[in-house]
Coordinates of C-alpha atoms in Angstrom, one line a residue:
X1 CA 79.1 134.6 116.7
X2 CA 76.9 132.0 117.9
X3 CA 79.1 130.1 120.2
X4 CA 82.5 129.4 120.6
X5 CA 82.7 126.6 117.2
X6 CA 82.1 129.5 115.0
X7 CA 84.4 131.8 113.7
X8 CA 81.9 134.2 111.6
X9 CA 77.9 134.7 112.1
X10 CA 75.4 137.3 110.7
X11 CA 74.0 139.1 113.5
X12 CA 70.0 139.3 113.7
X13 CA 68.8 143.1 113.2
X14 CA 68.8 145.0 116.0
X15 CA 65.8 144.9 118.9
X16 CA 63.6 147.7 119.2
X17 CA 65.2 148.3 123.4
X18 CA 68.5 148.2 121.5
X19 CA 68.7 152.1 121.1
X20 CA 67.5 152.3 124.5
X21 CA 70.1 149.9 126.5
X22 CA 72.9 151.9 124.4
X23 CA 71.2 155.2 124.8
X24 CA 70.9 154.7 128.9
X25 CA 74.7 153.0 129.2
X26 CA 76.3 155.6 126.9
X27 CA 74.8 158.0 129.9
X28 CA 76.2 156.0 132.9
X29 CA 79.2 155.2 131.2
X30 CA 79.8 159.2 130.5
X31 CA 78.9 160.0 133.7
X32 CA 81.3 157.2 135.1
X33 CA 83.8 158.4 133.3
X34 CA 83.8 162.0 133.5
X35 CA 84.1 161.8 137.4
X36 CA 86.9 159.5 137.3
X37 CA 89.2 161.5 135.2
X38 CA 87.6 164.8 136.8
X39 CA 89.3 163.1 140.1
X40 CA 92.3 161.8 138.0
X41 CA 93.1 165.6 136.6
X42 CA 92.5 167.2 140.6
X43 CA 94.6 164.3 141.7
X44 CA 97.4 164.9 139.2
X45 CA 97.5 168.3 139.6
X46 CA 98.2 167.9 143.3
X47 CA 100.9 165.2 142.9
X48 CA 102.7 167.9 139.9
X49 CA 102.3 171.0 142.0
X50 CA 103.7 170.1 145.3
X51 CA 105.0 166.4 145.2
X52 CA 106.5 165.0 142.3
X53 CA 108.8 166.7 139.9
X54 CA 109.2 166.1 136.1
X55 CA 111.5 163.4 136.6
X56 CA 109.3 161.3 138.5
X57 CA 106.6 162.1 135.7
X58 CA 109.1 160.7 133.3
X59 CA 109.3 157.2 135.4
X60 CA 106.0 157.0 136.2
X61 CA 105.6 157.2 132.3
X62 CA 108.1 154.6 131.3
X63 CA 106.3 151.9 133.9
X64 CA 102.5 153.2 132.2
X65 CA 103.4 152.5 129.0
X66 CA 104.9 149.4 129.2
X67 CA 102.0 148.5 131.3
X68 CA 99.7 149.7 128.7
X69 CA 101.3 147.4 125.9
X70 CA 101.2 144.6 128.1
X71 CA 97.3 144.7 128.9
X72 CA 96.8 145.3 125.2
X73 CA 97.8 141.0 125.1
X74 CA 97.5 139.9 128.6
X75 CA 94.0 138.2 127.8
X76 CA 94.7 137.1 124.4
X77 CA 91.9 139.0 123.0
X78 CA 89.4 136.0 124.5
X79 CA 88.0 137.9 126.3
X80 CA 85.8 140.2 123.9
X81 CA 84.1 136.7 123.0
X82 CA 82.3 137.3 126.2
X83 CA 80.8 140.8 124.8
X84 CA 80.4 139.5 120.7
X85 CA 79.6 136.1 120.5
X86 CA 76.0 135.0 121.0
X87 CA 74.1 132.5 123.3
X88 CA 74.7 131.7 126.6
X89 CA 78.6 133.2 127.2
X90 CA 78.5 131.3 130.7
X91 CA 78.9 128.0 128.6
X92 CA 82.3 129.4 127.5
X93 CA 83.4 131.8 130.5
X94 CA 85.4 129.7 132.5
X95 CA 87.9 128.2 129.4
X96 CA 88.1 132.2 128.5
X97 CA 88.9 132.7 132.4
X98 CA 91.8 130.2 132.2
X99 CA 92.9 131.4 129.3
X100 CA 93.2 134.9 130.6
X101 CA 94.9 133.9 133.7
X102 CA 97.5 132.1 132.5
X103 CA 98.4 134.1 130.0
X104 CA 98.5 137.1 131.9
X105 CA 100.9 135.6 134.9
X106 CA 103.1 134.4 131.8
X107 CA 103.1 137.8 130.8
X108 CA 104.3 139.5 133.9
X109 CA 107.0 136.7 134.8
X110 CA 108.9 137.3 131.5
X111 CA 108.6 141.3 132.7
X112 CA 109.7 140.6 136.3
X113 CA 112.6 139.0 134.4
X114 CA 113.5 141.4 131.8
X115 CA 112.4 144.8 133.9
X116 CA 116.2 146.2 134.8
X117 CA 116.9 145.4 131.2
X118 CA 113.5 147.2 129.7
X119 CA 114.5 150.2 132.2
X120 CA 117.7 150.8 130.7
X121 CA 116.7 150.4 127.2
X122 CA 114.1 153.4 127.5
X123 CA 116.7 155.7 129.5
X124 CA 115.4 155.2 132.6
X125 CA 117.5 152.6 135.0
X126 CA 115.4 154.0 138.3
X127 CA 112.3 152.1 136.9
X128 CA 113.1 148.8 136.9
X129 CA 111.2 148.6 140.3
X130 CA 107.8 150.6 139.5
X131 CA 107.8 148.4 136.8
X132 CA 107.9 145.4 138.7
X133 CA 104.8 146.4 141.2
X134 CA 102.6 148.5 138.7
X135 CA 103.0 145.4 135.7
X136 CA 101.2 143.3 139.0
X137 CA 98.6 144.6 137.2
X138 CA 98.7 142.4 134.2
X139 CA 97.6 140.0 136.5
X140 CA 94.5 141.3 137.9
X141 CA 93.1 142.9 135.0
X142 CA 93.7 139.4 133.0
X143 CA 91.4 138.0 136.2
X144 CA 89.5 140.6 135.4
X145 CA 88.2 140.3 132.3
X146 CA 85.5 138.0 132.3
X147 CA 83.4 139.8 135.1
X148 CA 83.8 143.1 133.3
X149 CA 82.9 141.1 130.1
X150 CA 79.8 140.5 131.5
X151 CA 78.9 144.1 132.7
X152 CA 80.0 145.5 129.3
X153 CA 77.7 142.6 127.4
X154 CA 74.6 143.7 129.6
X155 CA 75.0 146.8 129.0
X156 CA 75.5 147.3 133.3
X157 CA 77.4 150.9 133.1
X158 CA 75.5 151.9 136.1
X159 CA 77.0 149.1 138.2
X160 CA 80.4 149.1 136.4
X161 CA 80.5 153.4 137.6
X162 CA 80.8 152.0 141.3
X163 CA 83.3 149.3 140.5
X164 CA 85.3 151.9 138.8
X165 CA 84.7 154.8 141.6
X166 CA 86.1 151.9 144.8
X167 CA 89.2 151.7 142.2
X168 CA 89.2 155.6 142.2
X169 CA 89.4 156.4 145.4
X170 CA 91.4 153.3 146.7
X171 CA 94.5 154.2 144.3
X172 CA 94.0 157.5 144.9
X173 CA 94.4 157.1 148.4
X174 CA 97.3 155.5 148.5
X175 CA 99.0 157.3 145.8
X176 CA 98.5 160.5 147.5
X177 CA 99.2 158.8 150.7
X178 CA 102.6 157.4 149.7
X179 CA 103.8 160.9 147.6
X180 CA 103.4 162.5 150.6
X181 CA 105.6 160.2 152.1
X182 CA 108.3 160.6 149.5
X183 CA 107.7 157.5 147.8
X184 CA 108.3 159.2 144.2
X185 CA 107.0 157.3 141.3
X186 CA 106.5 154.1 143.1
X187 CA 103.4 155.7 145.1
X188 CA 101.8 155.4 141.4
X189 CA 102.7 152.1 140.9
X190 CA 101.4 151.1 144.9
X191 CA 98.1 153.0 143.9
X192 CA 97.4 151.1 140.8
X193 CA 97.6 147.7 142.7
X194 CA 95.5 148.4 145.6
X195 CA 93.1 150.1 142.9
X196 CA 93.3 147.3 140.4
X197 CA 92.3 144.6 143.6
X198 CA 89.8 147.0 144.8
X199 CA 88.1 146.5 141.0
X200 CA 88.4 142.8 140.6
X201 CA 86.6 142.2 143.7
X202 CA 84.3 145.1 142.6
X203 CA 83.8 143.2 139.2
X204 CA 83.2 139.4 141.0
X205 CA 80.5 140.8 143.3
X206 CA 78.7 143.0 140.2
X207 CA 78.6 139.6 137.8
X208 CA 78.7 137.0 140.4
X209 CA 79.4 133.2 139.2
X210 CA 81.4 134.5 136.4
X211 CA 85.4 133.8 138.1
X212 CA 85.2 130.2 137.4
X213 CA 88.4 128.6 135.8
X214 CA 87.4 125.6 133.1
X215 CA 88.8 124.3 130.1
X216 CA 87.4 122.8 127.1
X217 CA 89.9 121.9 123.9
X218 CA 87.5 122.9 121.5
X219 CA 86.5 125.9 122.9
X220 CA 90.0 127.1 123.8
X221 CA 90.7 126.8 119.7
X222 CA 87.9 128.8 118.5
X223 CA 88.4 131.4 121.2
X224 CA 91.8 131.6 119.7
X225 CA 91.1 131.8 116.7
X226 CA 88.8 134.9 117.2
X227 CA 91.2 136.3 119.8
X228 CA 95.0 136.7 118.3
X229 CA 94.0 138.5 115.5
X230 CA 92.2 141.0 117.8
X231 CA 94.9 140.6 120.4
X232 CA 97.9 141.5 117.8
X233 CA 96.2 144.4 116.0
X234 CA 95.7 146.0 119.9
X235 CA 99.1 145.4 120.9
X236 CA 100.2 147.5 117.7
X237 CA 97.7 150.0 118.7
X238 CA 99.3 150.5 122.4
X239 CA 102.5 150.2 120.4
X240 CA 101.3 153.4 118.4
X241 CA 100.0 155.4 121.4
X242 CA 103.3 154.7 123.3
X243 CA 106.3 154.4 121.2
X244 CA 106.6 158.4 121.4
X245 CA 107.3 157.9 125.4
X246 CA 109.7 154.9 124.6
X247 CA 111.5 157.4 121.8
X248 CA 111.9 160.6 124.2
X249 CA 113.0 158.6 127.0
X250 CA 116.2 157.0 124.8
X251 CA 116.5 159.8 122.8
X252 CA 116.3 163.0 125.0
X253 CA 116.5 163.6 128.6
X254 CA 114.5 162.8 131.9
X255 CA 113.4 166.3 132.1
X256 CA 111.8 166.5 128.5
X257 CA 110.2 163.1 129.5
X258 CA 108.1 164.5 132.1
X259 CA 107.6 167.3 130.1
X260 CA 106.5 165.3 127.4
X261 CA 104.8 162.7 129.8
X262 CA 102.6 165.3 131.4
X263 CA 101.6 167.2 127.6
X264 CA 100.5 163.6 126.7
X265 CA 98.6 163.0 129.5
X266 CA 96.6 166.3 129.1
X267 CA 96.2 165.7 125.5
X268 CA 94.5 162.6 126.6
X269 CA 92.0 163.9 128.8
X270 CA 89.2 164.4 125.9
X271 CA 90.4 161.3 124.3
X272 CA 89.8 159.2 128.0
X273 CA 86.2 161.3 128.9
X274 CA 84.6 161.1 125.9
X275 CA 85.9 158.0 123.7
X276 CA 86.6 155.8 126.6
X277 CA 82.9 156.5 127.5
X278 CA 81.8 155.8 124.1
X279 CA 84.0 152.5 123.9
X280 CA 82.4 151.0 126.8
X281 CA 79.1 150.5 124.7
X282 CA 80.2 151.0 120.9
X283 CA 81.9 147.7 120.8
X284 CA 78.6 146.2 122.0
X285 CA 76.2 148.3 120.5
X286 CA 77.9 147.7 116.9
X287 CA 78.4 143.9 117.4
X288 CA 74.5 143.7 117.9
X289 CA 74.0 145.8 114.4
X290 CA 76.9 143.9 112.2
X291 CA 73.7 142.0 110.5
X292 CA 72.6 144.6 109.3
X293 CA 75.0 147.0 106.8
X294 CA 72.4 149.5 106.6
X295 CA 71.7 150.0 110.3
X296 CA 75.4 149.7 111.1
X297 CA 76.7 152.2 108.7
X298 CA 73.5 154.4 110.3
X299 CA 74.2 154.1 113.7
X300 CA 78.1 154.2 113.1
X301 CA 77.8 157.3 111.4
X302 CA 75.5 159.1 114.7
X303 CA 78.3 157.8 117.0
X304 CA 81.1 158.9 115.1
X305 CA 78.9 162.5 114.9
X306 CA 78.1 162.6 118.9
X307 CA 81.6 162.0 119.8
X308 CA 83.0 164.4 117.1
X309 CA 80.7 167.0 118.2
X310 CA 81.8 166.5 122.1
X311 CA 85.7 166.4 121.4
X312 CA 86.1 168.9 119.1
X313 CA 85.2 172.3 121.9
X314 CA 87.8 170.6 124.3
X315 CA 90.6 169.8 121.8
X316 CA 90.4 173.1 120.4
X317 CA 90.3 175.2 123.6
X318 CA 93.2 172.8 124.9
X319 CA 95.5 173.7 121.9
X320 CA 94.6 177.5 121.3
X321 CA 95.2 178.3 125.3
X322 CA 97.9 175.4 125.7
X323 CA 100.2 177.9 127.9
X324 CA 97.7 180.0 129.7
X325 CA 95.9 176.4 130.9
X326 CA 99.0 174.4 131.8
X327 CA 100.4 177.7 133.4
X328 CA 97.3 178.2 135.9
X329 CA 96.9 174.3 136.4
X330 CA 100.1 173.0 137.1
X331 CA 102.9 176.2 137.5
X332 CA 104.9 177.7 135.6
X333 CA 107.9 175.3 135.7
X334 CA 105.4 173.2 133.6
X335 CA 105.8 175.7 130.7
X336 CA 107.8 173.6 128.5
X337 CA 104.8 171.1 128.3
X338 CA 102.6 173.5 126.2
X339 CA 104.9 173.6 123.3
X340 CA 104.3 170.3 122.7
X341 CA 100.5 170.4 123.3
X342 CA 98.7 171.8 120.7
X343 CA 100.0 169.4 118.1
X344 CA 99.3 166.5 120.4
X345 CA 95.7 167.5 121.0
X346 CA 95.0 167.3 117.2
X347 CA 96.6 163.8 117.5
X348 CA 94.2 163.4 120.3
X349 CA 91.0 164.4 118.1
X350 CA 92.7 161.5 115.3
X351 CA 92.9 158.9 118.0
X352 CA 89.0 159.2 119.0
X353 CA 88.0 158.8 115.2
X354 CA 90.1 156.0 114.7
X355 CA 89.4 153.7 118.1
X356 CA 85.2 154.4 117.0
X357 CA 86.6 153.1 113.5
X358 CA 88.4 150.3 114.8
X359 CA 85.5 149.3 117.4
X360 CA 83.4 149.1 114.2
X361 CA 85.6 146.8 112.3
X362 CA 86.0 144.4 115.3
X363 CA 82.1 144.2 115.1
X364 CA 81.9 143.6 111.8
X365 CA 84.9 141.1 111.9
X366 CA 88.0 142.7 109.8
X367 CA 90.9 141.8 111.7
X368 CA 93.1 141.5 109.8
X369 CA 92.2 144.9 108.3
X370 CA 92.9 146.3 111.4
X371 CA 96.6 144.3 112.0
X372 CA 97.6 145.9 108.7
X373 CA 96.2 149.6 109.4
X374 CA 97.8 149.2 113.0
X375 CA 101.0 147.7 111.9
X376 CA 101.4 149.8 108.8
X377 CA 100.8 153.5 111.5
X378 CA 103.7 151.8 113.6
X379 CA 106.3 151.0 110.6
X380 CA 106.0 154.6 109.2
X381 CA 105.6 156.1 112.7
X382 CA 108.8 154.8 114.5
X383 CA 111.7 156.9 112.1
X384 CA 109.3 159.9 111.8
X385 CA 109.4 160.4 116.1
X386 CA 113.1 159.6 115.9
X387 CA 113.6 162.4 113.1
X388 CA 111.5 164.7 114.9
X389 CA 113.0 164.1 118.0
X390 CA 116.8 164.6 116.7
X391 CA 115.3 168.2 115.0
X392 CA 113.0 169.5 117.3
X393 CA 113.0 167.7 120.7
X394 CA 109.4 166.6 122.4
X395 CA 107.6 169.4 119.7
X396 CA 109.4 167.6 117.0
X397 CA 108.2 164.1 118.0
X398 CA 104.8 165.4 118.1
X399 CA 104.9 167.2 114.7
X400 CA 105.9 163.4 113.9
X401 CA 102.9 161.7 115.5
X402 CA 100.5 164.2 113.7
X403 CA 102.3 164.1 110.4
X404 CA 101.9 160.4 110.1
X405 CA 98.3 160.0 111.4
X406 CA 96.9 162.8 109.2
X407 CA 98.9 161.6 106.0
X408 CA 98.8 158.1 106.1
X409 CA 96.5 156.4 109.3
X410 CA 93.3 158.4 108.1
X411 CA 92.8 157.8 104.6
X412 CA 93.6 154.0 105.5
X413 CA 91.2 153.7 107.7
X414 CA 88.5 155.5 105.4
X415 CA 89.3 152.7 103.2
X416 CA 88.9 150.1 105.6
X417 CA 85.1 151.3 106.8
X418 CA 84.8 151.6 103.1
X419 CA 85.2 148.2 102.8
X420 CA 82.9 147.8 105.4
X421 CA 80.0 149.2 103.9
X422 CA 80.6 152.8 105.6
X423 CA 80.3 155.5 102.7
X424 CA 82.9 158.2 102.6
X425 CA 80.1 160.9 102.5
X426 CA 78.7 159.6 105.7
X427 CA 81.6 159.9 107.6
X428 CA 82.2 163.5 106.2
X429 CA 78.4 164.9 106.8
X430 CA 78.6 164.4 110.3
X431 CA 82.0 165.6 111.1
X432 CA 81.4 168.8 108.7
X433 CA 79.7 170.9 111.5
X434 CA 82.3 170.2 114.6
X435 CA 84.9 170.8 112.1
X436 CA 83.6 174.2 110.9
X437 CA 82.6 174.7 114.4
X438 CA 86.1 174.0 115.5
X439 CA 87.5 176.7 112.9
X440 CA 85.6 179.5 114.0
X441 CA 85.7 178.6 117.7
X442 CA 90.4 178.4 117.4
X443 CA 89.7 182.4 115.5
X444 CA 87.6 183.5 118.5
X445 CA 89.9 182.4 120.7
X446 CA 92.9 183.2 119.5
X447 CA 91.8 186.9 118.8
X448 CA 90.4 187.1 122.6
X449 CA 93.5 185.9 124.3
X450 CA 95.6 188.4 122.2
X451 CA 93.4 191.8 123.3
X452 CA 92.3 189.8 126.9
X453 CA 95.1 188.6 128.2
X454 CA 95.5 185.5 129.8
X455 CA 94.3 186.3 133.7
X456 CA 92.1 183.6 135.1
X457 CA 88.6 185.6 134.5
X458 CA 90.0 186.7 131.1
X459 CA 90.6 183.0 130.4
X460 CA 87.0 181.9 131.4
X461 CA 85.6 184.8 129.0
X462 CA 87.4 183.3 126.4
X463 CA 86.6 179.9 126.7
X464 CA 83.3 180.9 127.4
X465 CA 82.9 182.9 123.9
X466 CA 84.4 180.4 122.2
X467 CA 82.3 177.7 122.9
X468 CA 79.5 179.8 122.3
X469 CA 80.4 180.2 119.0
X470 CA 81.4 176.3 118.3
X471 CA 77.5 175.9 119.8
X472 CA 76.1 178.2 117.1
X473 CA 78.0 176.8 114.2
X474 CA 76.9 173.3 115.0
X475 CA 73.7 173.8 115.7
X476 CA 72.1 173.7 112.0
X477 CA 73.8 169.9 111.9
X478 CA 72.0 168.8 115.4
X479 CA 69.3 166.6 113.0
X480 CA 72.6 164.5 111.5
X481 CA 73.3 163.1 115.2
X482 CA 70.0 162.1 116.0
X483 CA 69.4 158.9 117.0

């Protein structure tokens, strides 16, 4: 994009610092990450252990996904014009500013209005409050937006790690502070507040000058124009990571909710350290090579190699030890969790290929590609949770999520990056050695825990072997993620 007029533009080649900017941000924002939801999972397993039971788990997850689906559209999708479009994006920053605000407190009045009546729907009357103070949320992040635009444009992870870690430990504090307390699940909607204030003032004084409101006609169209497409198909996106919450609340009971709430959330963990990381720069870092099919398809194929190669280990030592670990982490009244984990964390391993996939077809403009993947995962998603749900409770519903994402939401993305320019071959060369790997490391530790045991030091000797052996096995393809 050259400016805010334009509605497609071919991207110059990539500079020669390109690979370096990408190279050092990917490192910050891995870092950043990794120490955030490293304090998240101690934080977590604190509240589970002594101060909230499953039930709360189950509210807090009601008022987290609707919250989730709202900041998937709060900003209209404007805001990535800040991070794609080139020239000066301060020319345009302030309509995008306006547009995000006032979009965003539209957003959370209709919620405010509607919350008792969203809360009931989902089997969970209690929430209709935590969703009213955490969706105050909607507001800041859509205020937001254009600061952390700015970071994510300049490639600024370093600065955007201490913006996120004032957020950390501000919600954190407060959470634990008001658990303690006995405020239930409204100490997680209380710590997301005071966290999300903490970053937008975090964000204004790390890109200063950028929170000025402005409006221009013209630009407001354009921005529009690029925006709703990309604002619809990430709405249907939330919609697929969190219509499984929305179909065990109404369908089964509190107490498989937090179950269910809290086998999700682990499952997320690789999906939030190592693709959350990645997504911080890939979006960027592809927009700069969408000129160039060649170096695109090259670089896309190293990042979708690099995150592969990380994810893999965790998913697999997550799902082959799914009792053992939730056991020793969170106690055994926990137990019901791991049933539901192991199929969850190879949905988890899907859900990291498919967000580098859909960053790349952002870049390279297909929305409307990615409207019809997302809308076509949701439509075929929805009655195969509610089967598995009615047949097998929160195992069934994630039987469901992997059945549909493996059968149908794979192959249609490996068209779409087809499409793109993105050979087939590519994309299975680099993910042939983590996936071997992967194999050979669920044996190992699957025929350890049975002769081991499942004690804490036979559990780190297991781990430990088996990640020796995923190391060895991926190895001989270390010159395919080069780069």
């Amino acid at each position: 994009m050259t400016g805010p007029a334009a509605d497609t533009e071919s991207t110059t080649p990539a500079a020669p610092s390109l690979g370096r900017k990408v190279g050092s941000a990917a490192k910050w924002s891995l870092i950043n990450t990794v120490v955030m939801r490293l304090g998240n999972f101690v934080t977590g397993i604190i509240l589970a252990r002594f101060f909230l039971g499953p039930e709360a788990w189950g509210v807090y997850g009601i008022a987290q996904t609707v919250l989730l689906v709202l900041l998937s559209a709060n900003e209209l999708g404007v805001s990535l014009a800040i991070v794609r479009w080139e020239g000066d994006p301060r020319r345009f920053a302030p309509t995008v500013l306006t547009l995000s605000a006032a979009s965003s407190c539209l957003l959370y009045a209709v919620l405010f209005a509607v919350a008792p009546a969203v809360a009931g729907v989902l089997g969970s009357p209690e929430a209709s409050g935590v969703l009213r103070v955490m969706c105050l949320c909607v507001v800041l992040d859509g205020l937001s937006q254009v600061p952390a635009g700015f970071l994510t444009r300049e490639f600024a992870q370093g600065r955007r790690m201490a913006v996120d870690g004032l957020n950390f430990v501000l919600s954190t504090a407060v959470t634990l502070l008001l658990a303690v307390q006995g405020w239930g699940a409204m100490s997680f909607a209380w710590g997301s507040v005071v966290g999300n204030v903490a970053a937008l003032i975090g964000c204004c004084l790390a890109a200063p000058g950028t929170l000025r409101f402005g409006w221009d006609r013209e630009q407001a169209r354009a921005l529009l124009r690029f925006g709703l497409p990309l604002a619809g198909a990430s709405m249907l996106a939330l919609g697929v990571v969190n219509v499984d919450t929305m179909v065990v609340g109404s369908a089964l009971d509190p107490l498989a909710l937090g179950f269910y709430v809290l086998a999700f959330n682990i499952s997320g963990w690789p999906v939030r350290i190592i693709s959350e990381a990645a997504r911080r720069v890939s979006f960027a870092g592809f927009s700069r090579l969408a000129g160039s099919p060649q170096a695109l398809a090259a670089g896309f194929g190293r990042a979708l190699g690099v995150v592969m190669a990380g994810t893999v280990p965790i998913c697999v030592l997550l799902a082959a030890l799914a009792a053992p670990v939730v056991e020793l982490v969170y106690g055994e009244r926990w137990l019901p969790a791991a049933r539901a984990l192991p199929w969850l964390m190879a949905l988890g391993l899907v859900r990291i290929g498919c967000e580098l996939a859909y960053d790349c077809l952002v870049a390279i403009g297909r929305r409307r590609s990615l409207i019809g993947v997302q809308g076509l995962w949701l439509i075929v998603l929805i009655p195969a949770l509610v089967i598995g749900a009615g047949t097998g409770g929160i195992v069934g519903v994630a039987q469901g999520h992997v059945l549909v994402a493996g059968a149908v939401v794979v192959p249609v993305f490996l068209l779409a990056l087809h499409r793109g320019g993105i050979r087939l071959g590519a994309v299975a060369r680099v993910c042939a050695w983590p996936f071997l790997g992967g194999a050979v490391m669920a044996a190992v530790l699957l025929l350890l825990e049975r002769y081991l045991g499942d004690s804490v030091l036979a559990l780190l000797a297991t781990g430990a072997a088996g990640t020796l052996c995923y190391v060895l096995c991926v190895l001989p393809g270390r010159a395919l993620l080069k780069g």
